[in-house]
Short mmCIF file of C-alpha atoms and ligand atoms in Angstrom, two decimals:
data_model
loop_
_atom_site.label_atom_id
_atom_site.label_comp_id
_atom_site.label_asym_id
_atom_site.label_seq_id
_atom_site.Cartn_x
_atom_site.Cartn_y
_atom_site.Cartn_z
CA MET A 13 154.35 37.67 150.03
CA VAL A 14 151.73 35.73 151.60
CA ALA A 15 148.94 37.49 153.48
CA THR A 16 149.01 36.91 157.13
CA GLY A 17 145.24 36.59 157.59
CA SER A 18 142.63 38.99 158.65
CA GLY A 19 143.24 40.85 162.07
CA THR A 20 146.94 41.02 161.54
CA LYS A 21 147.01 43.64 158.87
CA SER A 22 150.04 45.52 159.63
CA GLY A 23 149.20 48.75 157.78
CA LYS A 24 150.48 50.16 154.67
CA ALA A 25 153.95 49.54 153.44
CA PHE A 26 156.48 52.44 153.07
CA TYR A 27 156.34 52.41 149.23
CA VAL A 28 159.08 54.08 147.29
CA THR A 29 159.54 54.31 143.41
CA THR A 30 162.17 55.36 140.91
CA PRO A 31 160.82 56.46 137.68
CA ILE A 32 160.68 53.54 135.25
CA TYR A 33 163.51 54.21 132.82
CA TYR A 34 163.30 54.39 129.07
CA VAL A 35 165.15 51.36 127.64
CA ASN A 36 166.43 53.06 124.52
CA ASP A 37 169.96 52.56 125.79
CA ALA A 38 172.07 51.17 128.59
CA PRO A 39 171.68 52.74 132.00
CA HIS A 40 174.04 55.73 132.84
CA LEU A 41 175.08 57.66 135.83
CA GLY A 42 171.68 59.58 136.10
CA HIS A 43 169.61 56.48 136.36
CA ALA A 44 172.11 55.10 139.03
CA TYR A 45 171.84 58.15 140.99
CA THR A 46 168.05 58.11 141.53
CA THR A 47 168.13 54.37 141.94
CA VAL A 48 170.78 54.39 144.62
CA ALA A 49 168.84 57.12 146.39
CA GLY A 50 165.71 54.91 146.39
CA ASP A 51 167.72 52.02 147.58
CA VAL A 52 169.31 53.89 150.52
CA LEU A 53 165.86 55.48 151.57
CA THR A 54 164.19 52.00 151.62
CA ARG A 55 167.04 50.27 153.48
CA TRP A 56 166.88 52.90 156.09
CA HIS A 57 163.22 52.43 156.56
CA ARG A 58 163.65 48.80 156.61
CA GLN A 59 166.18 49.27 159.51
CA ARG A 60 163.56 51.43 161.21
CA GLY A 61 161.65 48.07 161.27
CA GLU A 62 158.89 49.36 158.75
CA ARG A 63 157.56 47.22 156.02
CA VAL A 64 158.89 48.61 152.76
CA TRP A 65 158.09 48.14 149.03
CA PHE A 66 160.73 49.57 146.64
CA LEU A 67 159.81 49.34 143.01
CA THR A 68 161.79 50.11 139.94
CA GLY A 69 161.46 49.12 136.22
CA THR A 70 161.59 50.02 132.67
CA ASP A 71 159.34 52.11 130.30
CA GLU A 72 159.36 50.12 126.99
CA HIS A 73 156.78 51.72 124.70
CA GLY A 74 156.72 54.85 122.64
CA GLN A 75 158.14 56.24 119.41
CA LYS A 76 161.66 56.75 120.62
CA VAL A 77 162.06 53.00 121.63
CA LEU A 78 160.62 52.03 118.33
CA ARG A 79 162.95 54.13 116.36
CA THR A 80 165.99 52.92 118.24
CA ALA A 81 164.89 49.29 117.59
CA GLU A 82 164.33 49.91 114.02
CA SER A 83 167.75 51.47 113.70
CA LYS A 84 169.25 48.25 115.20
CA GLY A 85 167.34 46.11 112.90
CA VAL A 86 165.42 44.30 115.67
CA SER A 87 161.79 44.23 116.84
CA PRO A 88 161.12 46.71 119.76
CA GLN A 89 160.27 43.81 122.02
CA GLU A 90 163.52 42.02 121.22
CA TRP A 91 165.40 45.36 121.71
CA CYS A 92 163.79 45.89 125.22
CA ASP A 93 164.24 42.19 126.27
CA LYS A 94 167.92 42.32 125.43
CA LEU A 95 168.59 45.55 127.25
CA VAL A 96 166.64 44.81 130.29
CA GLU A 97 168.28 41.27 130.74
CA GLU A 98 171.77 42.31 129.69
CA ALA A 99 172.13 45.76 130.91
CA TRP A 100 169.55 47.05 133.41
CA LYS A 101 168.95 44.21 135.74
CA PRO A 102 172.67 43.13 135.93
CA LEU A 103 173.60 46.73 136.76
CA TRP A 104 171.07 47.05 139.65
CA GLN A 105 172.20 43.73 140.98
CA HIS A 106 175.90 45.04 140.76
CA LEU A 107 175.06 48.13 142.50
CA GLU A 108 173.31 46.03 145.36
CA ILE A 109 169.94 47.55 144.67
CA ALA A 110 167.48 45.69 146.73
CA ASN A 111 164.26 46.39 144.78
CA ASP A 112 161.24 44.40 145.76
CA ASP A 113 159.80 44.33 142.27
CA PHE A 114 160.90 45.24 138.63
CA ILE A 115 158.10 46.20 136.44
CA ARG A 116 158.19 46.36 132.63
CA THR A 117 155.45 48.20 130.79
CA THR A 118 155.29 45.44 128.15
CA GLU A 119 154.14 42.87 130.69
CA LYS A 120 150.60 41.76 130.57
CA ARG A 121 150.03 42.51 134.28
CA HIS A 122 150.72 46.11 133.32
CA THR A 123 149.06 46.53 129.87
CA ASP A 124 145.83 44.88 130.80
CA ARG A 125 145.49 47.08 133.86
CA VAL A 126 146.39 50.29 131.86
CA ARG A 127 143.55 49.52 129.44
CA GLU A 128 141.15 49.18 132.23
CA PHE A 129 142.27 52.41 133.82
CA VAL A 130 141.94 54.39 130.68
CA GLN A 131 138.53 52.56 129.91
CA ASP A 132 137.34 53.74 133.24
CA LEU A 133 138.34 57.40 132.47
CA TYR A 134 136.57 57.18 129.25
CA ASP A 135 133.33 55.75 130.74
CA LYS A 136 133.41 58.58 133.31
CA GLY A 137 133.57 61.15 130.54
CA GLU A 138 137.07 62.30 131.44
CA ILE A 139 138.36 61.47 127.84
CA TYR A 140 137.05 62.86 124.51
CA LYS A 141 138.12 62.72 120.89
CA GLY A 142 139.65 65.78 119.44
CA GLY A 143 142.15 67.27 116.92
CA TYR A 144 145.43 68.74 117.82
CA GLU A 145 148.29 70.29 115.88
CA GLY A 146 151.43 71.43 117.54
CA PRO A 147 155.13 71.28 117.98
CA TYR A 148 156.15 67.71 119.30
CA CYS A 149 159.56 66.68 120.61
CA VAL A 150 160.02 62.98 120.03
CA GLY A 151 162.85 62.96 122.80
CA CYS A 152 160.33 63.99 125.27
CA GLU A 153 157.41 62.22 123.64
CA GLU A 154 155.51 65.41 124.41
CA TYR A 155 153.77 68.31 122.64
CA LYS A 156 155.46 71.51 123.51
CA LEU A 157 153.88 74.87 124.19
CA PRO A 158 154.98 77.40 121.46
CA GLY A 159 156.19 79.88 124.23
CA GLU A 160 158.70 77.41 125.56
CA LEU A 161 160.54 76.64 122.34
CA LEU A 162 163.92 78.02 121.62
CA GLU A 163 165.16 79.67 118.31
CA GLY A 164 167.67 77.45 116.60
CA THR A 165 171.07 78.65 115.50
CA GLY A 166 173.78 77.27 113.15
CA GLU A 167 172.45 74.23 111.31
CA ASN A 168 169.21 74.65 113.13
CA ALA A 169 168.83 78.28 111.97
CA GLY A 170 165.24 79.08 111.23
CA LYS A 171 163.89 76.05 113.24
CA GLN A 172 162.39 75.87 116.64
CA LEU A 173 164.07 73.65 119.33
CA CYS A 174 162.87 71.65 122.29
CA PRO A 175 164.28 73.52 125.36
CA ILE A 176 165.28 70.19 126.92
CA HIS A 177 166.81 68.37 123.83
CA LYS A 178 167.91 71.51 121.85
CA ARG A 179 166.70 69.61 118.80
CA PRO A 180 164.13 70.73 116.29
CA VAL A 181 160.53 69.88 117.13
CA GLU A 182 158.23 68.31 114.51
CA ILE A 183 154.85 69.87 113.74
CA LEU A 184 152.51 67.14 114.51
CA LYS A 185 148.74 66.98 113.63
CA GLU A 186 146.66 64.28 115.03
CA GLU A 187 143.08 63.24 115.75
CA ASN A 188 143.46 62.05 119.39
CA TYR A 189 141.92 61.23 122.43
CA PHE A 190 142.19 63.78 125.09
CA PHE A 191 142.22 63.80 128.89
CA ARG A 192 140.49 66.74 130.51
CA LEU A 193 143.50 67.91 132.36
CA SER A 194 142.43 71.55 132.18
CA GLU A 195 139.65 70.90 134.69
CA TYR A 196 142.08 69.91 137.28
CA ALA A 197 144.30 72.93 137.60
CA ASP A 198 142.33 74.28 140.67
CA LYS A 199 142.06 70.91 142.32
CA LEU A 200 145.81 70.52 141.91
CA LEU A 201 146.64 73.91 143.19
CA ALA A 202 144.42 73.32 146.27
CA HIS A 203 146.22 69.98 146.85
CA TYR A 204 149.66 71.68 146.70
CA GLU A 205 148.52 74.50 148.95
CA ALA A 206 147.09 71.90 151.60
CA ASN A 207 150.25 69.72 151.34
CA PRO A 208 153.30 71.88 151.30
CA GLY A 209 155.56 68.92 151.39
CA PHE A 210 154.01 67.28 148.42
CA ILE A 211 156.75 68.55 145.98
CA GLN A 212 160.36 68.63 147.02
CA PRO A 213 162.66 70.57 146.96
CA GLU A 214 161.12 74.08 147.20
CA SER A 215 162.48 75.02 143.85
CA ALA A 216 160.67 72.26 142.13
CA ARG A 217 157.40 72.98 143.93
CA ASN A 218 157.70 76.71 142.85
CA GLU A 219 158.26 75.65 139.29
CA VAL A 220 155.13 73.47 139.31
CA LEU A 221 153.14 75.92 140.97
CA SER A 222 153.77 78.68 138.42
CA PHE A 223 153.21 76.19 135.62
CA VAL A 224 149.78 75.01 136.91
CA ARG A 225 148.69 78.73 137.77
CA GLN A 226 149.05 79.63 134.14
CA GLY A 227 146.23 77.09 133.47
CA LEU A 228 146.57 73.60 132.03
CA GLN A 229 145.67 72.35 128.51
CA ASP A 230 143.88 69.15 127.99
CA LEU A 231 146.31 66.23 127.60
CA SER A 232 146.40 64.23 124.33
CA ILE A 233 146.57 60.60 125.66
CA SER A 234 146.65 58.63 122.46
CA ARG A 235 148.75 58.27 119.42
CA SER A 236 147.86 56.96 115.90
CA THR A 237 151.04 57.51 113.89
CA PHE A 238 152.85 54.47 115.26
CA ASP A 239 151.65 51.22 117.06
CA TRP A 240 154.33 50.47 119.66
CA GLY A 241 152.25 50.93 122.65
CA VAL A 242 149.06 49.76 124.63
CA PRO A 243 146.10 49.92 122.29
CA VAL A 244 143.23 52.17 123.29
CA PRO A 245 140.55 49.74 124.39
CA TRP A 246 137.66 51.19 122.39
CA ASP A 247 139.83 52.22 119.28
CA ASP A 248 142.55 49.91 117.98
CA ASP A 249 143.83 52.60 115.63
CA HIS A 250 145.32 54.44 118.72
CA VAL A 251 147.80 53.42 121.26
CA ILE A 252 147.92 55.04 124.68
CA TYR A 253 150.32 57.96 125.17
CA VAL A 254 153.50 56.55 126.53
CA TRP A 255 153.58 58.77 129.58
CA VAL A 256 150.14 57.68 130.75
CA ASP A 257 151.14 54.16 130.18
CA ALA A 258 154.34 54.71 132.06
CA LEU A 259 152.97 56.53 135.12
CA LEU A 260 150.36 53.87 135.77
CA ASN A 261 153.18 51.38 136.53
CA TYR A 262 153.10 52.76 140.18
CA ALA A 263 149.59 51.41 140.42
CA THR A 264 149.62 48.34 138.29
CA ALA A 265 152.83 46.88 139.86
CA VAL A 266 151.22 46.71 143.31
CA GLY A 267 147.96 45.04 142.12
CA TYR A 268 145.62 47.73 140.70
CA ASN A 269 142.42 46.16 139.71
CA GLN A 270 143.96 42.79 140.33
CA ASN A 271 144.71 42.24 143.90
CA GLN A 272 143.02 44.62 146.18
CA GLU A 273 144.76 43.33 149.26
CA THR A 274 148.27 44.07 147.96
CA PHE A 275 147.18 47.27 146.34
CA ASP A 276 145.76 48.53 149.69
CA ALA A 277 148.93 47.41 151.46
CA SER A 278 151.20 49.59 149.24
CA PHE A 279 149.35 52.17 147.24
CA PRO A 280 149.82 55.08 147.02
CA ALA A 281 153.54 55.68 146.99
CA ASP A 282 154.99 57.55 149.93
CA VAL A 283 157.84 58.83 147.87
CA HIS A 284 158.23 59.04 144.10
CA LEU A 285 161.90 59.78 143.26
CA LEU A 286 162.68 61.22 139.94
CA GLY A 287 164.77 63.44 137.89
CA LYS A 288 163.54 67.15 137.57
CA ASP A 289 163.38 66.78 133.87
CA ILE A 290 160.24 64.56 134.35
CA LEU A 291 158.78 66.64 137.31
CA ARG A 292 155.59 67.92 135.59
CA PHE A 293 154.53 64.50 134.51
CA HIS A 294 154.69 63.30 138.11
CA ALA A 295 153.44 66.53 139.81
CA VAL A 296 150.67 67.43 137.49
CA ILE A 297 149.56 64.57 135.15
CA TRP A 298 149.94 61.75 137.63
CA PRO A 299 148.00 63.31 140.47
CA ALA A 300 145.26 64.53 137.96
CA LEU A 301 144.95 61.09 136.61
CA LEU A 302 144.49 59.58 140.11
CA MET A 303 141.98 62.20 140.87
CA ALA A 304 140.03 61.60 137.89
CA ASN A 305 139.69 57.88 138.77
CA GLY A 306 139.12 58.40 142.47
CA LEU A 307 142.35 57.01 143.70
CA PRO A 308 144.56 58.51 146.45
CA LEU A 309 147.51 60.70 145.73
CA PRO A 310 151.11 59.94 146.62
CA GLY A 311 152.80 61.39 149.70
CA ARG A 312 155.60 63.09 148.23
CA ILE A 313 157.31 63.83 144.78
CA VAL A 314 161.00 64.30 145.31
CA ALA A 315 162.93 65.67 142.37
CA ASN A 316 166.73 65.36 142.10
CA GLY A 317 168.75 67.96 140.17
CA TRP A 318 170.96 67.69 137.19
CA LEU A 319 174.08 65.74 137.64
CA LEU A 320 176.98 67.48 135.89
CA VAL A 321 180.19 65.70 134.66
CA GLY A 322 182.74 67.85 133.42
CA GLY A 323 180.13 70.63 132.86
CA GLU A 324 177.92 68.17 130.70
CA LYS A 325 174.45 67.23 131.88
CA MET A 326 173.86 63.60 132.45
CA SER A 327 170.18 63.18 131.59
CA LYS A 328 168.38 60.52 129.70
CA SER A 329 168.77 62.62 126.65
CA ASN A 330 172.47 62.90 126.75
CA LEU A 331 174.05 59.43 126.32
CA THR A 332 177.69 60.47 126.38
CA GLY A 333 177.83 59.91 130.17
CA ILE A 334 180.35 57.62 131.71
CA SER A 335 178.91 54.29 132.75
CA PRO A 336 178.53 53.53 136.49
CA ARG A 337 180.89 50.34 136.02
CA GLN A 338 183.73 52.49 135.06
CA ILE A 339 183.55 54.03 138.45
CA THR A 340 182.78 51.02 140.57
CA SER A 341 185.69 49.10 138.94
CA HIS A 342 188.10 51.65 140.26
CA PHE A 343 186.50 52.79 143.55
CA GLY A 344 184.25 49.94 144.44
CA VAL A 345 180.46 49.74 144.70
CA ASP A 346 180.25 51.16 148.24
CA ALA A 347 182.21 54.31 147.58
CA PHE A 348 180.15 54.89 144.37
CA ARG A 349 176.85 54.66 146.24
CA TRP A 350 178.19 56.80 149.17
CA TYR A 351 179.69 59.53 146.88
CA LEU A 352 176.58 60.06 144.78
CA LEU A 353 174.71 60.99 147.93
CA ARG A 354 177.51 62.60 149.83
CA ALA A 355 178.86 64.91 147.17
CA ILE A 356 175.51 66.51 146.13
CA ALA A 357 172.73 67.80 148.21
CA TYR A 358 169.66 65.82 147.02
CA GLY A 359 167.30 67.97 145.01
CA GLN A 360 170.07 70.40 144.00
CA ASP A 361 172.23 70.38 140.78
CA GLY A 362 175.72 69.09 141.40
CA SER A 363 178.76 67.83 139.60
CA PHE A 364 180.28 64.47 139.70
CA SER A 365 184.03 64.56 139.44
CA TRP A 366 186.46 61.78 139.34
CA GLU A 367 189.07 63.80 141.05
CA ASP A 368 186.66 64.90 143.84
CA LEU A 369 185.57 61.35 144.40
CA ALA A 370 189.29 60.30 144.63
CA ALA A 371 190.05 62.92 147.15
CA ARG A 372 186.98 62.40 149.36
CA TYR A 373 187.54 58.47 149.07
CA THR A 374 190.99 59.03 150.46
CA SER A 375 190.21 61.58 153.18
CA GLU A 376 186.74 60.54 154.40
CA LEU A 377 186.45 56.80 153.60
CA ALA A 378 190.07 55.52 153.81
CA ASN A 379 191.57 57.99 156.44
CA ASP A 380 188.64 59.09 158.55
CA TYR A 381 186.49 55.83 158.56
CA GLY A 382 188.55 52.98 157.41
CA ASN A 383 191.62 53.82 159.43
CA LEU A 384 189.48 54.21 162.65
CA ALA A 385 188.21 50.70 162.21
CA SER A 386 191.52 49.05 161.54
CA ARG A 387 193.34 50.96 164.31
CA VAL A 388 190.72 49.93 166.89
CA ALA A 389 190.74 46.36 165.79
CA ALA A 390 194.59 46.40 165.79
CA MET A 391 194.71 47.73 169.36
CA VAL A 392 192.14 45.38 170.71
CA GLY A 393 194.20 42.49 169.18
CA LYS A 394 197.50 43.84 170.51
CA TYR A 395 196.57 44.76 173.98
CA PHE A 396 193.68 42.35 174.73
CA ASP A 397 194.31 39.38 172.48
CA GLY A 398 191.35 40.25 170.20
CA VAL A 399 188.79 39.83 173.07
CA LEU A 400 186.85 43.09 173.47
CA PRO A 401 187.32 44.38 177.05
CA ASP A 402 184.67 45.97 179.32
CA ALA A 403 184.41 49.75 179.91
CA SER A 404 184.69 50.24 183.63
CA ALA A 405 186.18 53.62 183.87
CA ASP A 406 183.74 55.83 181.84
CA GLY A 407 184.36 59.64 182.52
CA ASP A 408 183.50 62.95 180.84
CA ALA A 409 185.38 62.06 177.64
CA GLU A 410 183.25 58.87 177.29
CA GLN A 411 180.04 60.69 178.07
CA ALA A 412 180.89 63.18 175.35
CA VAL A 413 181.14 60.27 172.79
CA HIS A 414 177.77 58.70 174.09
CA ASP A 415 176.12 62.06 173.60
CA GLY A 416 177.75 62.59 170.21
CA LEU A 417 176.40 59.28 168.99
CA ALA A 418 172.83 60.04 170.32
CA ARG A 419 172.81 63.34 168.47
CA ALA A 420 174.26 61.63 165.24
CA VAL A 421 171.53 59.09 165.25
CA ALA A 422 168.75 61.46 165.84
CA GLU A 423 170.10 63.80 163.06
CA ALA A 424 170.64 61.11 160.55
CA ASP A 425 167.24 59.49 161.22
CA ARG A 426 165.51 62.83 160.73
CA LYS A 427 167.49 63.89 157.64
CA ILE A 428 167.46 60.54 155.82
CA GLY A 429 164.40 58.92 156.99
CA ASP A 430 162.01 61.83 157.19
CA ASP A 431 163.45 64.62 154.95
CA VAL A 432 165.05 62.58 152.14
CA GLU A 433 168.21 64.66 152.67
CA PHE A 434 170.98 62.11 152.36
CA GLN A 435 173.89 64.45 152.31
CA ALA A 436 172.96 66.01 155.71
CA GLY A 437 172.38 62.61 157.19
CA LEU A 438 175.72 61.45 155.97
CA LEU A 439 177.47 64.50 157.47
CA ALA A 440 176.04 63.80 160.83
CA ILE A 441 177.45 60.27 160.65
CA PHE A 442 180.82 61.31 159.61
CA GLU A 443 180.91 64.05 162.07
CA PHE A 444 180.59 61.41 164.80
CA ILE A 445 183.38 59.35 163.18
CA LYS A 446 185.60 62.53 163.32
CA GLN A 447 184.65 62.89 167.07
CA VAL A 448 185.60 59.29 167.79
CA ASN A 449 189.00 59.90 165.90
CA GLY A 450 189.54 62.97 168.02
CA TYR A 451 188.65 60.99 171.21
CA ILE A 452 191.29 58.47 170.51
CA SER A 453 193.97 61.13 169.58
CA GLU A 454 193.35 62.69 173.10
CA GLN A 455 193.17 59.64 175.04
CA GLU A 456 196.34 58.14 173.35
CA PRO A 457 195.78 54.47 174.27
CA TRP A 458 199.14 53.59 172.97
CA LYS A 459 200.56 55.68 175.82
CA VAL A 460 198.20 54.23 178.37
CA ALA A 461 199.11 50.81 177.36
CA LYS A 462 202.68 51.23 178.49
CA ASP A 463 201.58 51.33 182.12
CA ASP A 464 200.72 47.97 183.74
CA SER A 465 198.80 49.22 186.74
CA PRO A 466 195.20 48.07 187.20
CA GLU A 467 194.04 51.67 186.82
CA ALA A 468 195.84 52.07 183.48
CA ARG A 469 194.35 48.80 182.18
CA ALA A 470 190.82 49.77 183.12
CA ARG A 471 191.47 53.11 181.36
CA LEU A 472 192.80 51.29 178.22
CA ALA A 473 189.92 48.88 178.30
CA THR A 474 187.43 51.78 178.48
CA ILE A 475 188.89 53.65 175.59
CA LEU A 476 189.01 50.67 173.32
CA TYR A 477 185.54 49.56 174.23
CA THR A 478 184.22 53.22 173.60
CA ALA A 479 185.82 53.12 170.22
CA ALA A 480 184.72 49.65 169.28
CA GLU A 481 181.08 50.48 170.43
CA SER A 482 181.11 53.53 168.40
CA LEU A 483 181.99 51.51 165.25
CA ARG A 484 179.21 49.16 165.97
CA ALA A 485 176.78 52.01 165.81
CA VAL A 486 178.48 53.48 162.61
CA ALA A 487 178.18 49.99 160.88
CA VAL A 488 174.47 50.14 161.41
CA LEU A 489 174.09 53.84 160.33
CA LEU A 490 176.18 53.29 157.09
CA HIS A 491 174.74 49.92 156.14
CA PRO A 492 172.05 51.38 153.97
CA PHE A 493 174.70 53.43 152.04
CA MET A 494 177.58 50.94 151.98
CA PRO A 495 176.21 47.44 152.64
CA ALA A 496 179.44 45.53 151.83
CA SER A 497 181.95 47.54 153.97
CA SER A 498 179.39 47.75 156.78
CA GLN A 499 179.17 44.03 156.84
CA LYS A 500 182.97 43.68 156.95
CA LEU A 501 183.10 45.98 159.91
CA TRP A 502 180.28 44.21 161.57
CA GLU A 503 182.11 40.97 161.35
CA SER A 504 185.44 42.42 162.45
CA LEU A 505 183.81 43.68 165.57
CA GLY A 506 182.42 40.20 166.30
CA ALA A 507 178.98 41.72 166.64
CA GLU A 508 176.87 39.03 164.79
CA PRO A 509 176.98 36.29 167.30
CA ALA A 510 175.51 38.58 170.02
CA LEU A 511 173.42 40.97 168.11
CA GLY A 512 172.45 39.06 164.99
CA PRO A 513 172.70 39.95 161.34
CA LEU A 514 173.44 43.58 160.48
CA ALA A 515 170.44 43.98 158.31
CA ASP A 516 168.27 43.22 161.29
CA GLN A 517 169.68 46.14 163.46
CA ARG A 518 167.36 48.86 164.14
CA VAL A 519 168.20 52.59 163.50
CA GLN A 520 166.54 53.34 166.94
CA GLU A 521 168.99 50.72 168.64
CA ALA A 522 172.02 52.26 166.83
CA GLY A 523 172.24 55.13 169.47
CA GLN A 524 171.64 52.93 172.55
CA TRP A 525 175.01 52.76 174.19
CA GLY A 526 176.59 49.56 175.27
CA ARG A 527 174.87 46.90 172.92
CA LEU A 528 178.29 45.39 171.74
CA PRO A 529 178.91 42.89 174.54
CA ALA A 530 182.46 42.74 176.15
CA GLY A 531 184.00 39.45 175.30
CA SER A 532 183.17 39.83 171.49
CA THR A 533 186.05 38.57 169.30
CA VAL A 534 187.53 41.46 167.39
CA THR A 535 189.63 40.65 164.31
CA LYS A 536 191.45 42.90 161.98
CA GLY A 537 190.38 42.04 158.53
CA ALA A 538 191.40 43.66 155.15
CA ALA A 539 191.07 47.31 154.97
CA LEU A 540 187.54 48.58 154.46
CA PHE A 541 188.63 51.08 151.77
CA PRO A 542 192.02 50.07 150.33
CA ARG A 543 194.38 52.90 149.23
CA LEU A 544 193.55 53.67 145.62
CA GLU A 545 196.99 53.03 144.33
CA GLU A 546 196.71 49.61 145.70
CA GLN A 547 193.57 48.86 143.68
CA PRO A 548 193.79 47.13 140.34
CA GLY A 549 193.46 49.58 137.43
CA ALA A 550 194.64 52.55 139.49
ZN1 ZN B 608 162.58 67.35 124.12
#
């Protein structure tokens, strides 16, 4: 983006990040979940008319990536390049993720800045050299506290296990560089206290509070047992701890120490989205690193819960999950995006079930929503030759629909745009769809159509206008969730000539009644959500 010159600085962008994902394998459902959430959140804010910056990317350093590459017989860089280009970027494109940037931690724009950041900390006395011995989980790339380990059973009897990976930890002894994290416990607690919304949801906030209240240990921020990482600037025998390297992507990607203008225009992030397995890194280490270097802290850290599939957790450590493409090839991309945020309250644990998706697809998408759209278009075609009539006989029933829309828009905007509660926002939108369905059932336009009197024609016109105008608003509200079907609906309503592209429609305008002009050409296209048994591969 080109700067628009001094005096027109439009303020900071609404900046949202996903975690940068480990590239030790192809993306699975858990990655798609957080990334779709970020995409919907940023699309919503774009439709509010805000400037937005949406960042995702890949975390490519560390022992785990190195070991995976070695097991495949390729260099770690080759392994990362292949996965990023053949698996990660194509999947995000397939899922219609509209990220503004994609950062890879092996890029020079990142590694140079990481070295500078760590050098600055060293120069400020925030980093010292020390020895450490302790239980280390390679899966987590993290030293564990003795108290949190599990006792192994069966083949792991007598061993101590990582509580997340349920795999034996290794006792690692290293002479490392340490960041004085212990000195930040009180400052962090003061920040959590002063900013109750800093960590979402409440359960995540409570977990972090009780963890930090126990006191913090200094953080080992270098490794010398392998070399796949960013070298410590003042000591080539060490590479920077992969988590410090990774977290800094949120700063380096927007121009930290490189382009002050782009940095000020985005940093810090308004919302960091992440899975709760990496909550502590984001809610404890990341803000402490920023404090240590005098940088502003992010607005909010929003953790999503575990995604369960058939009772099995879908996290980065469990690669048995089904791939997102298995689901989209059956249900389509829109339904997949919608279901992830519809089925599970964001922040809570929840389960992903093929049967539940199929049932909700049929009842909510195909029947409630898709049928409404095709019935309305069919009736405008049949009774008014496809030319949207004017509403000249508004009464109480219509007023109730207008009020219902205003309520739905206000609720959805608050829940999705402000609170990052996608499910509640979707429920408000679909409640309105139900209301419009009920309105049509009660008004029975097919009966009104049998009467040729001018009063009945005016009544019929009003009913169909009311339904079509309601769908105009629904297309705007669902566009962040389901871009393709919303676009189809927008075209079917003939909205584009008068109102412009769907992506340019503002959330604030969605609830203004009467935007779709009478005279628009309404066409009944293919079903928005075809019946599942009619889809290939059903
Ligand atoms: Zn672990």
